[in-house]
Coordinates of C-alpha atoms in Angstrom, one line a residue:
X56 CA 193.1 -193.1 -52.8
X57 CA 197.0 -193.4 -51.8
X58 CA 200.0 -193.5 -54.1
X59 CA 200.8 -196.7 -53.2
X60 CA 197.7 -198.3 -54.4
X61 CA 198.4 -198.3 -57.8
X62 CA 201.9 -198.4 -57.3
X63 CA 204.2 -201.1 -59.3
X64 CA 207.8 -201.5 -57.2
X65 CA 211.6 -202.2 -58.5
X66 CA 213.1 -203.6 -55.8
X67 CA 216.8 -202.9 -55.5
X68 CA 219.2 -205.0 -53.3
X69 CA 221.9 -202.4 -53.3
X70 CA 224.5 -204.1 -51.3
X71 CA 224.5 -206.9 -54.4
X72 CA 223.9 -204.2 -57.3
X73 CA 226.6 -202.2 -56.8
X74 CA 229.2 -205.5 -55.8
X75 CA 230.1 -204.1 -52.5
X76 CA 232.1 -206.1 -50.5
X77 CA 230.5 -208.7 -48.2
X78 CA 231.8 -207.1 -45.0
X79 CA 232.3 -203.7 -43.8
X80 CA 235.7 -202.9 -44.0
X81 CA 235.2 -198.9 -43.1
X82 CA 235.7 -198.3 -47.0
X83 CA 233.5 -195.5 -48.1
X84 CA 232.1 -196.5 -52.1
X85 CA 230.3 -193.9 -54.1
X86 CA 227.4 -196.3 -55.7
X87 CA 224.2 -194.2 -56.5
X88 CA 225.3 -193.6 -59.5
X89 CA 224.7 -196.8 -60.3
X90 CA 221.6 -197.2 -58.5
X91 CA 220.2 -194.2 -60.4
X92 CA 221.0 -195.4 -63.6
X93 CA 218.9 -198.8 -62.7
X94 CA 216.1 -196.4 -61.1
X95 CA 215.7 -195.2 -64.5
X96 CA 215.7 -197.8 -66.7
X97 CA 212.5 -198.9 -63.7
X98 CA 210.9 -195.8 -64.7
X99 CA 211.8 -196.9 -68.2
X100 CA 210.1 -200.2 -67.4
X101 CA 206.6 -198.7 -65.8
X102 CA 207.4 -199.0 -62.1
X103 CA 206.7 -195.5 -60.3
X104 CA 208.3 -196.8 -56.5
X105 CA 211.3 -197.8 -55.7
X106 CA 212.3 -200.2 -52.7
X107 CA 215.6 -199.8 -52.1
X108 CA 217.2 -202.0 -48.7
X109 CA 218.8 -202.8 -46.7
X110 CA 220.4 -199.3 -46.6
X111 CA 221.5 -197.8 -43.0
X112 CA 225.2 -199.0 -41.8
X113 CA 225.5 -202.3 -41.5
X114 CA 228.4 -204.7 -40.1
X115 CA 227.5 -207.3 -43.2
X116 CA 224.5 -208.4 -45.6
X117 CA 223.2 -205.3 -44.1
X118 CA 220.0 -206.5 -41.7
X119 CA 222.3 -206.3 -38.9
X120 CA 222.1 -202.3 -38.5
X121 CA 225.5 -200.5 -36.6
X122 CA 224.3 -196.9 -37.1
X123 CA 220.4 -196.2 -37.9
X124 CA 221.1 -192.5 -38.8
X125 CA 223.6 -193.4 -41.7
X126 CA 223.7 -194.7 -45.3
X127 CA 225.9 -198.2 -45.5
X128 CA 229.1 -196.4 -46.3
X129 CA 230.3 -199.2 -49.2
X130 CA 227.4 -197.4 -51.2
X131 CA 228.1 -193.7 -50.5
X132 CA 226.8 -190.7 -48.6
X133 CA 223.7 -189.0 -46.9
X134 CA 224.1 -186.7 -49.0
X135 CA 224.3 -189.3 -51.9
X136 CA 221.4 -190.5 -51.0
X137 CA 219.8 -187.6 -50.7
X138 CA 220.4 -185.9 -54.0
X139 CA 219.3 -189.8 -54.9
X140 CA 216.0 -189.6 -53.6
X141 CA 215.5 -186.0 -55.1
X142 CA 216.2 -187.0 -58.3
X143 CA 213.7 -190.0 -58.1
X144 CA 210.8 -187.8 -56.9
X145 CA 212.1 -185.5 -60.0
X146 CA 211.3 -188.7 -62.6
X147 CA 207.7 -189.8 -60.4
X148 CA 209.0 -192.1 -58.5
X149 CA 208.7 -192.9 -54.8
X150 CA 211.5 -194.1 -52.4
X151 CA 210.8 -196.9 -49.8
X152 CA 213.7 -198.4 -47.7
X153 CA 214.4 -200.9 -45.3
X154 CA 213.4 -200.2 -41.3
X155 CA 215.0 -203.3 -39.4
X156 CA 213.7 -202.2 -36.3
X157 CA 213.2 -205.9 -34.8
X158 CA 217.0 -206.1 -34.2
X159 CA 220.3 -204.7 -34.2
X160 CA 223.9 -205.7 -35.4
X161 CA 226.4 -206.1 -32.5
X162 CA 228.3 -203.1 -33.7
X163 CA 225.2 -201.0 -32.8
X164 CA 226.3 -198.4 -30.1
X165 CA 223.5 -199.7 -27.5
X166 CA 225.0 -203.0 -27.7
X167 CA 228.6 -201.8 -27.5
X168 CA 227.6 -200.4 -24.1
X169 CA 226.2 -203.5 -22.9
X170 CA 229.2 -205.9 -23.7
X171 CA 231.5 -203.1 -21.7
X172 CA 229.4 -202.1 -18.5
X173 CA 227.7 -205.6 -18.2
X174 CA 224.9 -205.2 -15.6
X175 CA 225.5 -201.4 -15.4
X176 CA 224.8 -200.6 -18.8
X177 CA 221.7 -197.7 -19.5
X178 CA 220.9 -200.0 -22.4
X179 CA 220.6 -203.4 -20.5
X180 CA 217.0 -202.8 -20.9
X181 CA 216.8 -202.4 -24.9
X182 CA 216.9 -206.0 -25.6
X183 CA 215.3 -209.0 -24.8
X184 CA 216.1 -211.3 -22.2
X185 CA 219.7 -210.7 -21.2
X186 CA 221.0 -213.3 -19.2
X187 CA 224.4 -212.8 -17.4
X188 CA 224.4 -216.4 -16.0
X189 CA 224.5 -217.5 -19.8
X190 CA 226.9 -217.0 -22.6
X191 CA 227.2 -217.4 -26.5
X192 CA 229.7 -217.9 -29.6
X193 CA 231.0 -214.8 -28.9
X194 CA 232.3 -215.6 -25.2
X195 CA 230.7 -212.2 -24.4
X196 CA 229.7 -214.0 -20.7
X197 CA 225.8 -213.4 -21.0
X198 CA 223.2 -214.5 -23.4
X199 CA 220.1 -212.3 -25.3
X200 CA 217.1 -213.3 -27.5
X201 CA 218.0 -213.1 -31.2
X202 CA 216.1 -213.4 -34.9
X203 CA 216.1 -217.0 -36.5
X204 CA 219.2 -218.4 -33.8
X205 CA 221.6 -215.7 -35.6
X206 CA 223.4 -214.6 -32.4
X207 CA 224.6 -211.9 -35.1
X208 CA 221.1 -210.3 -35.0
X209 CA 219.9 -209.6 -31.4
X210 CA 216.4 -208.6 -30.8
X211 CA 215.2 -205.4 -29.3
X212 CA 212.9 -204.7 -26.4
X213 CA 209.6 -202.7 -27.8
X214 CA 208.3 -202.6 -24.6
X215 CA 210.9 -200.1 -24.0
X216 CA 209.7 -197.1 -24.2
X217 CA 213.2 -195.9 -25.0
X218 CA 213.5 -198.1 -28.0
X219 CA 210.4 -197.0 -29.2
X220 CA 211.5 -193.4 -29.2
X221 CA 214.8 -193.7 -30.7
X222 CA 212.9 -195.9 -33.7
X223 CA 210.1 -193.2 -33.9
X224 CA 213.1 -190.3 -34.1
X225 CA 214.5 -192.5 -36.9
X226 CA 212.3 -192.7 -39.0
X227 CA 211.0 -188.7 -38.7
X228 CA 215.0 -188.2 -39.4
X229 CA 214.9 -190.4 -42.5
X230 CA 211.8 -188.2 -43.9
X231 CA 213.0 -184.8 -42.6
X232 CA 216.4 -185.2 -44.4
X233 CA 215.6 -187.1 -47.2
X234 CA 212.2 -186.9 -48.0
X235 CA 211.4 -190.9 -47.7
X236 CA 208.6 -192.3 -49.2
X237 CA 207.3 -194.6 -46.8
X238 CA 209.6 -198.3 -45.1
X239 CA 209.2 -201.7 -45.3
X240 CA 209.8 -203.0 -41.8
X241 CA 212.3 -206.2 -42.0
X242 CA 210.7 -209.7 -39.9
X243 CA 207.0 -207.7 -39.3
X244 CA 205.5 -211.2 -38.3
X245 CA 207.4 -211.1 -35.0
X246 CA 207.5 -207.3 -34.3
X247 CA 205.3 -206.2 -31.3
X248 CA 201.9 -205.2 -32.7
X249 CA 201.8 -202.7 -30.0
X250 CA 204.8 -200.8 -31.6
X251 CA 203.6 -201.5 -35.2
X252 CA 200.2 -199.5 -34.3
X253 CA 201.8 -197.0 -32.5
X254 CA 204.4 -196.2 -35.4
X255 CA 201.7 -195.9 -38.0
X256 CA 200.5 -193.0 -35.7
X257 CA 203.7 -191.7 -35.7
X258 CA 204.1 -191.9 -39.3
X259 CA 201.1 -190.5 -40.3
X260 CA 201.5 -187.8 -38.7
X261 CA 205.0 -186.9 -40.4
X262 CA 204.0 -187.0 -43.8
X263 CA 200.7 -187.9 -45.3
X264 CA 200.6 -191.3 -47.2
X265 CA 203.6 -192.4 -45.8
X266 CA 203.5 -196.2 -46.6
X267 CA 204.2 -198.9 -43.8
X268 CA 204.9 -202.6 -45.5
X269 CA 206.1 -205.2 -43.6
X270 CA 207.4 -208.4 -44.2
X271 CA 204.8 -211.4 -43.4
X272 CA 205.8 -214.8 -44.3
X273 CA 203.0 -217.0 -43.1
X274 CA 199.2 -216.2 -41.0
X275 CA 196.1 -214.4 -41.1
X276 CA 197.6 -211.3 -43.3
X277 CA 194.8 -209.1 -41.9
X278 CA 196.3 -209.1 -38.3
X279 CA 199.3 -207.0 -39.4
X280 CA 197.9 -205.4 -42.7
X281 CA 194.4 -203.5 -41.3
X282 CA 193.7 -199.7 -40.8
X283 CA 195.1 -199.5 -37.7
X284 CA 198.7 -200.9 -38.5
X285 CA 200.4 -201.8 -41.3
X286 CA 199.5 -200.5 -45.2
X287 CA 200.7 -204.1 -46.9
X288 CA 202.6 -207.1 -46.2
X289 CA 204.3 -209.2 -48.6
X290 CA 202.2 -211.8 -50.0
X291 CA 203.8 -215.2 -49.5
X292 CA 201.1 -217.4 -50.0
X293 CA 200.4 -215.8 -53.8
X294 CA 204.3 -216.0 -54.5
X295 CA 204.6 -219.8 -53.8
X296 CA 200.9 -220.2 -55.6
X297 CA 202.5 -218.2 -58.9
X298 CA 205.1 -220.7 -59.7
X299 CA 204.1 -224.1 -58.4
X300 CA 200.3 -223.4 -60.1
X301 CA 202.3 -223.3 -63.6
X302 CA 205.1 -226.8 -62.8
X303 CA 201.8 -228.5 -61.4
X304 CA 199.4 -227.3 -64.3
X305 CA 197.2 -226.7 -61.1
X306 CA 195.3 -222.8 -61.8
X307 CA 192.9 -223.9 -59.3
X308 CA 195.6 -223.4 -56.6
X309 CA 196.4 -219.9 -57.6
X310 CA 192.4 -218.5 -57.7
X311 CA 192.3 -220.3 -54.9
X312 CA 194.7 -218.3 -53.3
X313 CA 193.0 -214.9 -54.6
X314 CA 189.9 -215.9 -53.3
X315 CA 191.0 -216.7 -49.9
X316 CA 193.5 -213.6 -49.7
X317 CA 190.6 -211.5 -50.7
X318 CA 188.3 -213.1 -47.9
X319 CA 191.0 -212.1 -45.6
X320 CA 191.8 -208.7 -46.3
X321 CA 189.1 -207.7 -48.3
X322 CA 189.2 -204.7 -51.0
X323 CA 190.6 -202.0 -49.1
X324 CA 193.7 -203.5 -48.4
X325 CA 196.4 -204.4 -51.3
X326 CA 198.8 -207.0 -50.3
X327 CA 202.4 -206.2 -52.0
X328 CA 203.1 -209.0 -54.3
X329 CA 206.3 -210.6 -55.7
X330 CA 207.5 -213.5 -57.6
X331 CA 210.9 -213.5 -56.7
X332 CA 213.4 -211.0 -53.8
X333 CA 216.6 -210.9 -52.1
X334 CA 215.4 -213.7 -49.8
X335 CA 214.0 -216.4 -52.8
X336 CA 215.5 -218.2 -55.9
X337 CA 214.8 -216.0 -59.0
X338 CA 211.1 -217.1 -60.8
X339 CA 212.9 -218.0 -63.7
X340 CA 214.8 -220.6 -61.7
X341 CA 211.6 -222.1 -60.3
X342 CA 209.9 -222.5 -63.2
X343 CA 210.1 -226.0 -64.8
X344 CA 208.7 -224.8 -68.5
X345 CA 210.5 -221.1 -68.5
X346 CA 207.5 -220.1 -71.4
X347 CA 205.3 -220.1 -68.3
X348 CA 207.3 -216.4 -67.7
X349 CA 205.0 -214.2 -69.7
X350 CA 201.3 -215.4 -67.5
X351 CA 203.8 -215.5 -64.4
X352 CA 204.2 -212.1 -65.2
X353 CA 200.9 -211.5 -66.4
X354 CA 199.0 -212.6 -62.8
X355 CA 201.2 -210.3 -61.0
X356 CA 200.3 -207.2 -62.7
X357 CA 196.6 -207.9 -63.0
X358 CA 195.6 -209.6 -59.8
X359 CA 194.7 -207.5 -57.1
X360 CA 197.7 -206.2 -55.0
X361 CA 200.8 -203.9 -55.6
X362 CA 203.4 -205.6 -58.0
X363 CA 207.1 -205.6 -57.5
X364 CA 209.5 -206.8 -59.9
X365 CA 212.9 -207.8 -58.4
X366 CA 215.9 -206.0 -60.3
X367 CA 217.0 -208.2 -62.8
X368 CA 214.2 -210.5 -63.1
X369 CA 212.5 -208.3 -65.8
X370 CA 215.6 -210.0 -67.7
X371 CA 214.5 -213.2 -66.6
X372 CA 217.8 -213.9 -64.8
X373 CA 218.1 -217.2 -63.0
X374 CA 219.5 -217.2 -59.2
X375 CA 219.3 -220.1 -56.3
X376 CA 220.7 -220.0 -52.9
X377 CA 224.3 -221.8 -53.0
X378 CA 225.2 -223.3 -49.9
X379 CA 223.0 -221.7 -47.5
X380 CA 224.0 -218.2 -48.9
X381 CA 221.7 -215.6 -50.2
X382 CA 224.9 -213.5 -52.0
X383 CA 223.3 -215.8 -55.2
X384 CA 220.1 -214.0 -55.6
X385 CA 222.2 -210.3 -55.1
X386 CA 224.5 -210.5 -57.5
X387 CA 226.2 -207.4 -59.1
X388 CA 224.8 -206.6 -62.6
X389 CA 225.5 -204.2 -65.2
X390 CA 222.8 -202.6 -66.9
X391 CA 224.5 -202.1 -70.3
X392 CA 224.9 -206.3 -70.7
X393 CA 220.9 -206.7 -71.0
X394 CA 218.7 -205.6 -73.8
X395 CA 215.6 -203.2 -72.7
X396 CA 214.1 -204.3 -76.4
X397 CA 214.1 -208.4 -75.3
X398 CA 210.7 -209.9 -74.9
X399 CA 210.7 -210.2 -71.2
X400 CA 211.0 -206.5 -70.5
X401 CA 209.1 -205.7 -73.2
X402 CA 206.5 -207.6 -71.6
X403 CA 207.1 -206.1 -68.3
X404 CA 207.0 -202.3 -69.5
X405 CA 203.5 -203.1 -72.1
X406 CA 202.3 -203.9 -68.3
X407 CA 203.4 -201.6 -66.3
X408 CA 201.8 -199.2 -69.2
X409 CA 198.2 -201.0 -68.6
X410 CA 198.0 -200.5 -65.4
X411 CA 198.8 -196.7 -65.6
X412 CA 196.6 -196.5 -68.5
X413 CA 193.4 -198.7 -67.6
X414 CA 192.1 -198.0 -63.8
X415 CA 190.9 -201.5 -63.4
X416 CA 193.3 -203.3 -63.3
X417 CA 194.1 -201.3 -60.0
X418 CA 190.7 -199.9 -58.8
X419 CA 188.8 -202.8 -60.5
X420 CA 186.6 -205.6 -58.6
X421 CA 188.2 -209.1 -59.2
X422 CA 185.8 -211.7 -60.7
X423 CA 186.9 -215.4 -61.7
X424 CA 185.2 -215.8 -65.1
X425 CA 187.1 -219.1 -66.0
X426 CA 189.1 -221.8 -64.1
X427 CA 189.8 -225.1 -65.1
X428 CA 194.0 -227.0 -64.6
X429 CA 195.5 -225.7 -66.9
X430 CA 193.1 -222.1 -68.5
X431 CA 192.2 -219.3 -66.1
X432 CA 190.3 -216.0 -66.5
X433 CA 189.4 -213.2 -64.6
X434 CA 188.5 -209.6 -64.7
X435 CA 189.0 -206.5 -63.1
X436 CA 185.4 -204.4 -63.2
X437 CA 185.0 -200.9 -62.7
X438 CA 182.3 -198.7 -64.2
X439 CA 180.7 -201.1 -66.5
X440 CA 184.1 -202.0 -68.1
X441 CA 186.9 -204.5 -67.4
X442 CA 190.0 -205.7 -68.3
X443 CA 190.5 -209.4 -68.7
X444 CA 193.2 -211.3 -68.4
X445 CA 193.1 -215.1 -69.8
X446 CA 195.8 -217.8 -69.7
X447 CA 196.9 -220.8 -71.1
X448 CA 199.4 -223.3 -69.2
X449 CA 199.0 -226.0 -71.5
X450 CA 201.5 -227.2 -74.0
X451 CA 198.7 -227.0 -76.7
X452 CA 196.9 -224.3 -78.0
X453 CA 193.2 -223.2 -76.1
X454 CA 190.0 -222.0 -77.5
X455 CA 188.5 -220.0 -74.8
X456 CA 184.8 -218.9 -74.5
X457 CA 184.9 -216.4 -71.5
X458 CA 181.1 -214.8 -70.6
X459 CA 181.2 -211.5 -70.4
X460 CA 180.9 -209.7 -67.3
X461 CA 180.2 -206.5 -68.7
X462 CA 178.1 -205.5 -71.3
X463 CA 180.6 -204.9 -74.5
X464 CA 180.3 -205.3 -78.2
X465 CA 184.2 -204.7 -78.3
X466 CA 187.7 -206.2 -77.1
X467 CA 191.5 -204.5 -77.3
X468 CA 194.6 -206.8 -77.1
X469 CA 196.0 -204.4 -74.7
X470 CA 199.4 -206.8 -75.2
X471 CA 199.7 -204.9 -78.7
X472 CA 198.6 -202.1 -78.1
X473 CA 201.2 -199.4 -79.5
X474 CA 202.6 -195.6 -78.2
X475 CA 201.7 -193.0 -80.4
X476 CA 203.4 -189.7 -80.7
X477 CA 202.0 -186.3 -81.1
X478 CA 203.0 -186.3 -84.4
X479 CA 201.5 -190.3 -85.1
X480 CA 197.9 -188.7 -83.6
X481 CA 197.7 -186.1 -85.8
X482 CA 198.6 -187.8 -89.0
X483 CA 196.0 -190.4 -87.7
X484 CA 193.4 -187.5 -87.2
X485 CA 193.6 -186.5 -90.4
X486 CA 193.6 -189.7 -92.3
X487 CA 190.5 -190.5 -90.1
X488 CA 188.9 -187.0 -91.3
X489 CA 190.0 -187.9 -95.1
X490 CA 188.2 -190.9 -95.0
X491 CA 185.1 -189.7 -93.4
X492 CA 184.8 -187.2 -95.5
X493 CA 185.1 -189.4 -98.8
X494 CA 182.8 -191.7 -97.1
X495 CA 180.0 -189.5 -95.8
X496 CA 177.7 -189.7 -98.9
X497 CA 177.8 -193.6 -98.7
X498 CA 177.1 -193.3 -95.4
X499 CA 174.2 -191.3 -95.7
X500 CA 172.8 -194.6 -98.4
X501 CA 174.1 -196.9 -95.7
X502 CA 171.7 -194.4 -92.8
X503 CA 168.7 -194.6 -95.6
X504 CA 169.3 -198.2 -95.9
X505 CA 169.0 -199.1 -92.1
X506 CA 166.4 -196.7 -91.9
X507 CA 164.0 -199.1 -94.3
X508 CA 165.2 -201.8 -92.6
X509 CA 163.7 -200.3 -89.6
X510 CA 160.8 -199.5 -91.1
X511 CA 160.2 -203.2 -92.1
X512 CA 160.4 -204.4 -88.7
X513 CA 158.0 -201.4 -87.3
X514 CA 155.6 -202.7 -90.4
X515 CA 156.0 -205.8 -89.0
X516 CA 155.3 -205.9 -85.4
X517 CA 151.9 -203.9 -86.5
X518 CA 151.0 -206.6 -88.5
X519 CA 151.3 -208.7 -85.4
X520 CA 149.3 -206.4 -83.4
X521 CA 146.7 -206.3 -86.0
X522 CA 146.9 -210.4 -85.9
X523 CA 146.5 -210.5 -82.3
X524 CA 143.2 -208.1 -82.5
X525 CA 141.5 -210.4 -84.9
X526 CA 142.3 -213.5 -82.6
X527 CA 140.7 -211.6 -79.8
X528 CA 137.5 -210.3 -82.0
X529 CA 137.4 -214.0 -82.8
X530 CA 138.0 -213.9 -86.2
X531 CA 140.7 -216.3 -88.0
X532 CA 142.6 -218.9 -87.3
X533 CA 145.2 -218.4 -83.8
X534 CA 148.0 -220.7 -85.3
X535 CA 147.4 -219.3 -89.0
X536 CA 147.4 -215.8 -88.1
X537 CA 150.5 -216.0 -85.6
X538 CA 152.5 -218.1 -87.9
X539 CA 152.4 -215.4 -90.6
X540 CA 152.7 -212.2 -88.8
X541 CA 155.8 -214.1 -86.6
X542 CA 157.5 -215.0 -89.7
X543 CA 157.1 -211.4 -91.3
X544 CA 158.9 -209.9 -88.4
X545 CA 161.6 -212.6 -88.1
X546 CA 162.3 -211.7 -91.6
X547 CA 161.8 -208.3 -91.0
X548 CA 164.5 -208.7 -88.1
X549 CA 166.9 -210.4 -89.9
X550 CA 167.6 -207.7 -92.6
X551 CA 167.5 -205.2 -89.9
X552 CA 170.4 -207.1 -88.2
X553 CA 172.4 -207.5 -91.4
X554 CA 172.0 -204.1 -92.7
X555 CA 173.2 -202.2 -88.8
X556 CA 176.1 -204.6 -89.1
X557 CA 177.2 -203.8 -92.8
X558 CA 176.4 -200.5 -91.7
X559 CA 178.1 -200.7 -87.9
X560 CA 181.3 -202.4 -90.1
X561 CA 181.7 -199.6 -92.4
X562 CA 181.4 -196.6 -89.2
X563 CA 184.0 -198.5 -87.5
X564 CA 182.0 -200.0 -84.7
X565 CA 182.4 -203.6 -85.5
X566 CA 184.0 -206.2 -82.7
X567 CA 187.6 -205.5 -82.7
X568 CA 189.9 -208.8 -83.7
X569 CA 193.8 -208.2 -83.4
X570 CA 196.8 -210.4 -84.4
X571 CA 198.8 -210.9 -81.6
X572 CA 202.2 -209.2 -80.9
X573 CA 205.5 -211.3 -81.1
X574 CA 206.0 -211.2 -76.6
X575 CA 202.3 -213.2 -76.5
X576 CA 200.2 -216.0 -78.0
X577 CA 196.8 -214.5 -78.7
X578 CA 195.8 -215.9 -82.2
X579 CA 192.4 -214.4 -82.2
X580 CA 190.4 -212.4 -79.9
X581 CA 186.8 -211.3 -80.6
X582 CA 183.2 -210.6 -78.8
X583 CA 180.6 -213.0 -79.9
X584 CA 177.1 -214.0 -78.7
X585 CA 177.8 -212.3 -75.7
X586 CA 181.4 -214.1 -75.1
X587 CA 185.1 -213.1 -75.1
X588 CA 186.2 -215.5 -77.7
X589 CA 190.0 -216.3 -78.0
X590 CA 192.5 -218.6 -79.2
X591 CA 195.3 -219.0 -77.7
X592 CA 199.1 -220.5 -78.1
X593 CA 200.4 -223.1 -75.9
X594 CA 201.6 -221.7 -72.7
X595 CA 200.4 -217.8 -73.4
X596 CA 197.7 -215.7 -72.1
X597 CA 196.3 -211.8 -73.0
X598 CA 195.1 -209.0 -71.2
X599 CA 192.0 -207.7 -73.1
X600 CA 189.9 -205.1 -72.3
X601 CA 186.5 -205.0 -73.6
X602 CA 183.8 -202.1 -73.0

């Protein structure tokens, strides 16, 4: 399978990072510094991608493109950039940036051309609808198609074969000269499918597993995200799910949501999923309780799709639109003001470490195993073993009694689970040895022990058979003989079962029951009668995996 599949994204807003100024003065800034220091402390955080946009020149917020072929000056250089992106694939992680391919800026030199030579422009033809019986805001004495009514943003013409190229030769510039990773093409729902399938041809062929993402808002995902177009699409639908399934106590609107996504695109395809961007108020500003963070955080990094985590959010920053400006929810942040060490990120990077470690939670089938307002449980199956993630909303604590959808006879808080170092493994190794050895001549009672216990019940179930020949030879009573030889092997049973488990207990093979750690609520977690048993703390979940 493809990188991106088990990829887990930092998305940078770079523009609001690195406080450039909100309009392009023609002031050159040397940023990626900056940017690199935040790229690490991703890596830091689990995330192996970065989505870094709007990047190329840009007259303001940066989605109205001037120049395709160049960084946005008020962050640096190509060559910046370049030695960036190096430097990323260096640490293991992959570069995605903005494509805004549906429009361009009025600074863009196609534009230019039109508002001086009118009807005798070349580039009359590379956007939509130009009407020189109509004019705009601008006075420039004709009128075009646009994005959202922004007269700032005027749309191109992909029927233009023209157009098309000069896009295509972008993007093969972008990976020839700096090694991109793959683009996430800005306002996909009203691109031209025609162009979208024909630049995933293109793109394929420049550089194998080059990842197309576009951004969907509303629809049938699976028009835009399929085989033939587009690798992902943000996912909208679970975003708005994620935060108004926690203020309504309502988990039955985010499986829901699974369900339905999963109908749509099925298992090949992994939608890109978010709980906050450049575009929405930060999560932690949405929610109404703000201990709902941890399952927020939870459900993105165990449900079925490719998690991003917005820059800042891992901090649990708060952010809201302020007077119809998005500047809010970019703001310009300092990485030495926020502690890597807090809960929040800790929680973040104990993720991002389960789903490098544990192949479910990315490669896994997604089963609902629990659902009620306000608990939910699912797993992630692969091979006969899963990872399950269960969550409480409530505002009191939950006793859970999840069926297992694997056979397993253990469970691992993977919440607590710790790092060990070389040197931790080997001391462990050899206390491990210590102990067996002191311990091998008990064993070998314990072994003798189970062994007569074994006998006992083979005694016993010949007993039974003999029982069952005199029935048949007619001799003795049926409910006598039965009743006897049934209560023999009960017995004999019995001790078998608590002898293997005094005997399981003491070669470390017992059911596995953890405290939890201090950034969730799991008070207890253990396998019984064929159950994931576990109590949780109001408003907490876990991520168990059992095998």
């Amino acid at each position: 399978m493809a990188w991106y599949d088990s990829a887990v994204f930092y998305h940078i807003y770079p523009l609001g990072l690195c406080g450039c100024p909100h309009e392009n003065n023609g002031e050159t800034g040397h940023h990626f510094d900056k940017i690199t220091e935040w790229s690490e402390h991703a890596q830091r955080m689990g995330c192996n991608a970065i989505y870094i946009g709007p990047l190329f020149e840009s007259g303001s917020h940066g989605y109205d493109t001037t120049d395709y072929r160049m960084v946005d000056r008020r962050l640096g250089t190509n060559y910046e950039f370049k030695a960036y992106v190096q430097h990323c694939h260096d640490i293991g992680l992959k570069v995605i940036v903005d494509g805004v391919f549906n429009h361009t800026g009025r600074g863009f030199f196609a534009f230019q051309d039109l508002k001086q030579y009118r009807e005798g422009s070349r580039y009359r033809d590379w956007y939509c609808n130009v009407n020189f019986w109509g004019n705009n805001e601008y006075n420039d004495g004709f009128s075009y198609d646009n994005w959202g009514g922004h007269n700032l943003l005027v749309k191109l013409n992909m029927w233009n074969w023209d157009v098309k190229n000069y896009l295509f030769d972008t993007v093969r510039f972008w990976v020839s000269e700096f090694d991109i990773d793959g683009i996430r093409l800005d306002a996909a729902d009203v691109l031209d499918f025609g162009f979208m399938r024909d630049l995933r041809g293109v793109c394929d062929s420049i550089k194998p597993e080059f990842w197309l993402m576009g951004e969907v808002i509303h629809g049938d995902y699976s028009r835009w995200a399929n085989a033939g177009m587009l690798n992902s699409v943000t996912n909208y639908e679970l975003h708005k799910g994620l935060f108004s399934g926690h203020n309504d106590h309502n988990y039955f609107e985010i499986a829901h949501s699974v369900k339905r996504l999963l109908g749509i695109v099925g298992d090949k395809i992994r939608l890109y999923t978010f709980v906050d961007n450049h575009d929405v108020a930060r999560i932690y500003s949405k929610l109404n309780n703000k201990a709902h963070m941890a399952n927020v955080i939870m459900l993105l990094y165990t449900l079925p799709g490719i998690p991003s985590v917005y820059y800042g959010s891992e901090f649990g920053i708060e952010g809201g639109k302020e007077y119809g400006s998005d500047w809010n929810l970019r703001p310009d942040l300092n990485l030495a003001d926020y502690d890597e060490n807090a809960d929040i990120p800790m929680l973040h990077k104990a993720l991002g470490k389960i789903k490098a470690r544990f192949p479910e939670v990315t490669w896994g089938d997604y089963k609902e195993l629990n659902l009620t307002t306000r608990q939910y449980a699912y797993a992630r199956i692969l091979d006969g073993k899963a990872v399950i993630t269960a969550l409480n909303n409530d505002d009191n604590p939950a006793h859970m009694e999840i069926s297992l959808p694997v056979y397993a006879n253990r469970a691992l808080n993977l919440l607590t689970l710790q790092d060990e170092t070389e040197e931790d493994k080997e001391a462990a190794a050899a206390k491990e040895a210590e102990l067996l050895l002191a311990a091998k001549e008990d064993l070998k009672d314990e072994a003798e022990v189970l062994w007569d216990a074994s006998g006992q019940v083979r005694d016993g179930a010949k007993e039974l058979k003999k029982a069952v020949k005199k029935i048949k030879a007619g001799n003795g009573s049926l409910k006598e003989q039965m009743s006897e030889s049934l209560g023999q092997l009960r017995a004999a049973i019995d001790e078998l079962q608590r002898v293997y488990e005094d005997f399981a207990g003491k070669c470390g093979l017992e059911s596995q029951v953890q405290a939890p750690g201090s950034m969730e609520g799991c008070q207890a977690i253990e396998i019984r009668d064929g159950r994931l048993v576990v109590d949780l703390a109001p408003n907490s979940g876990v991520v168990a995996y059992v095998y």
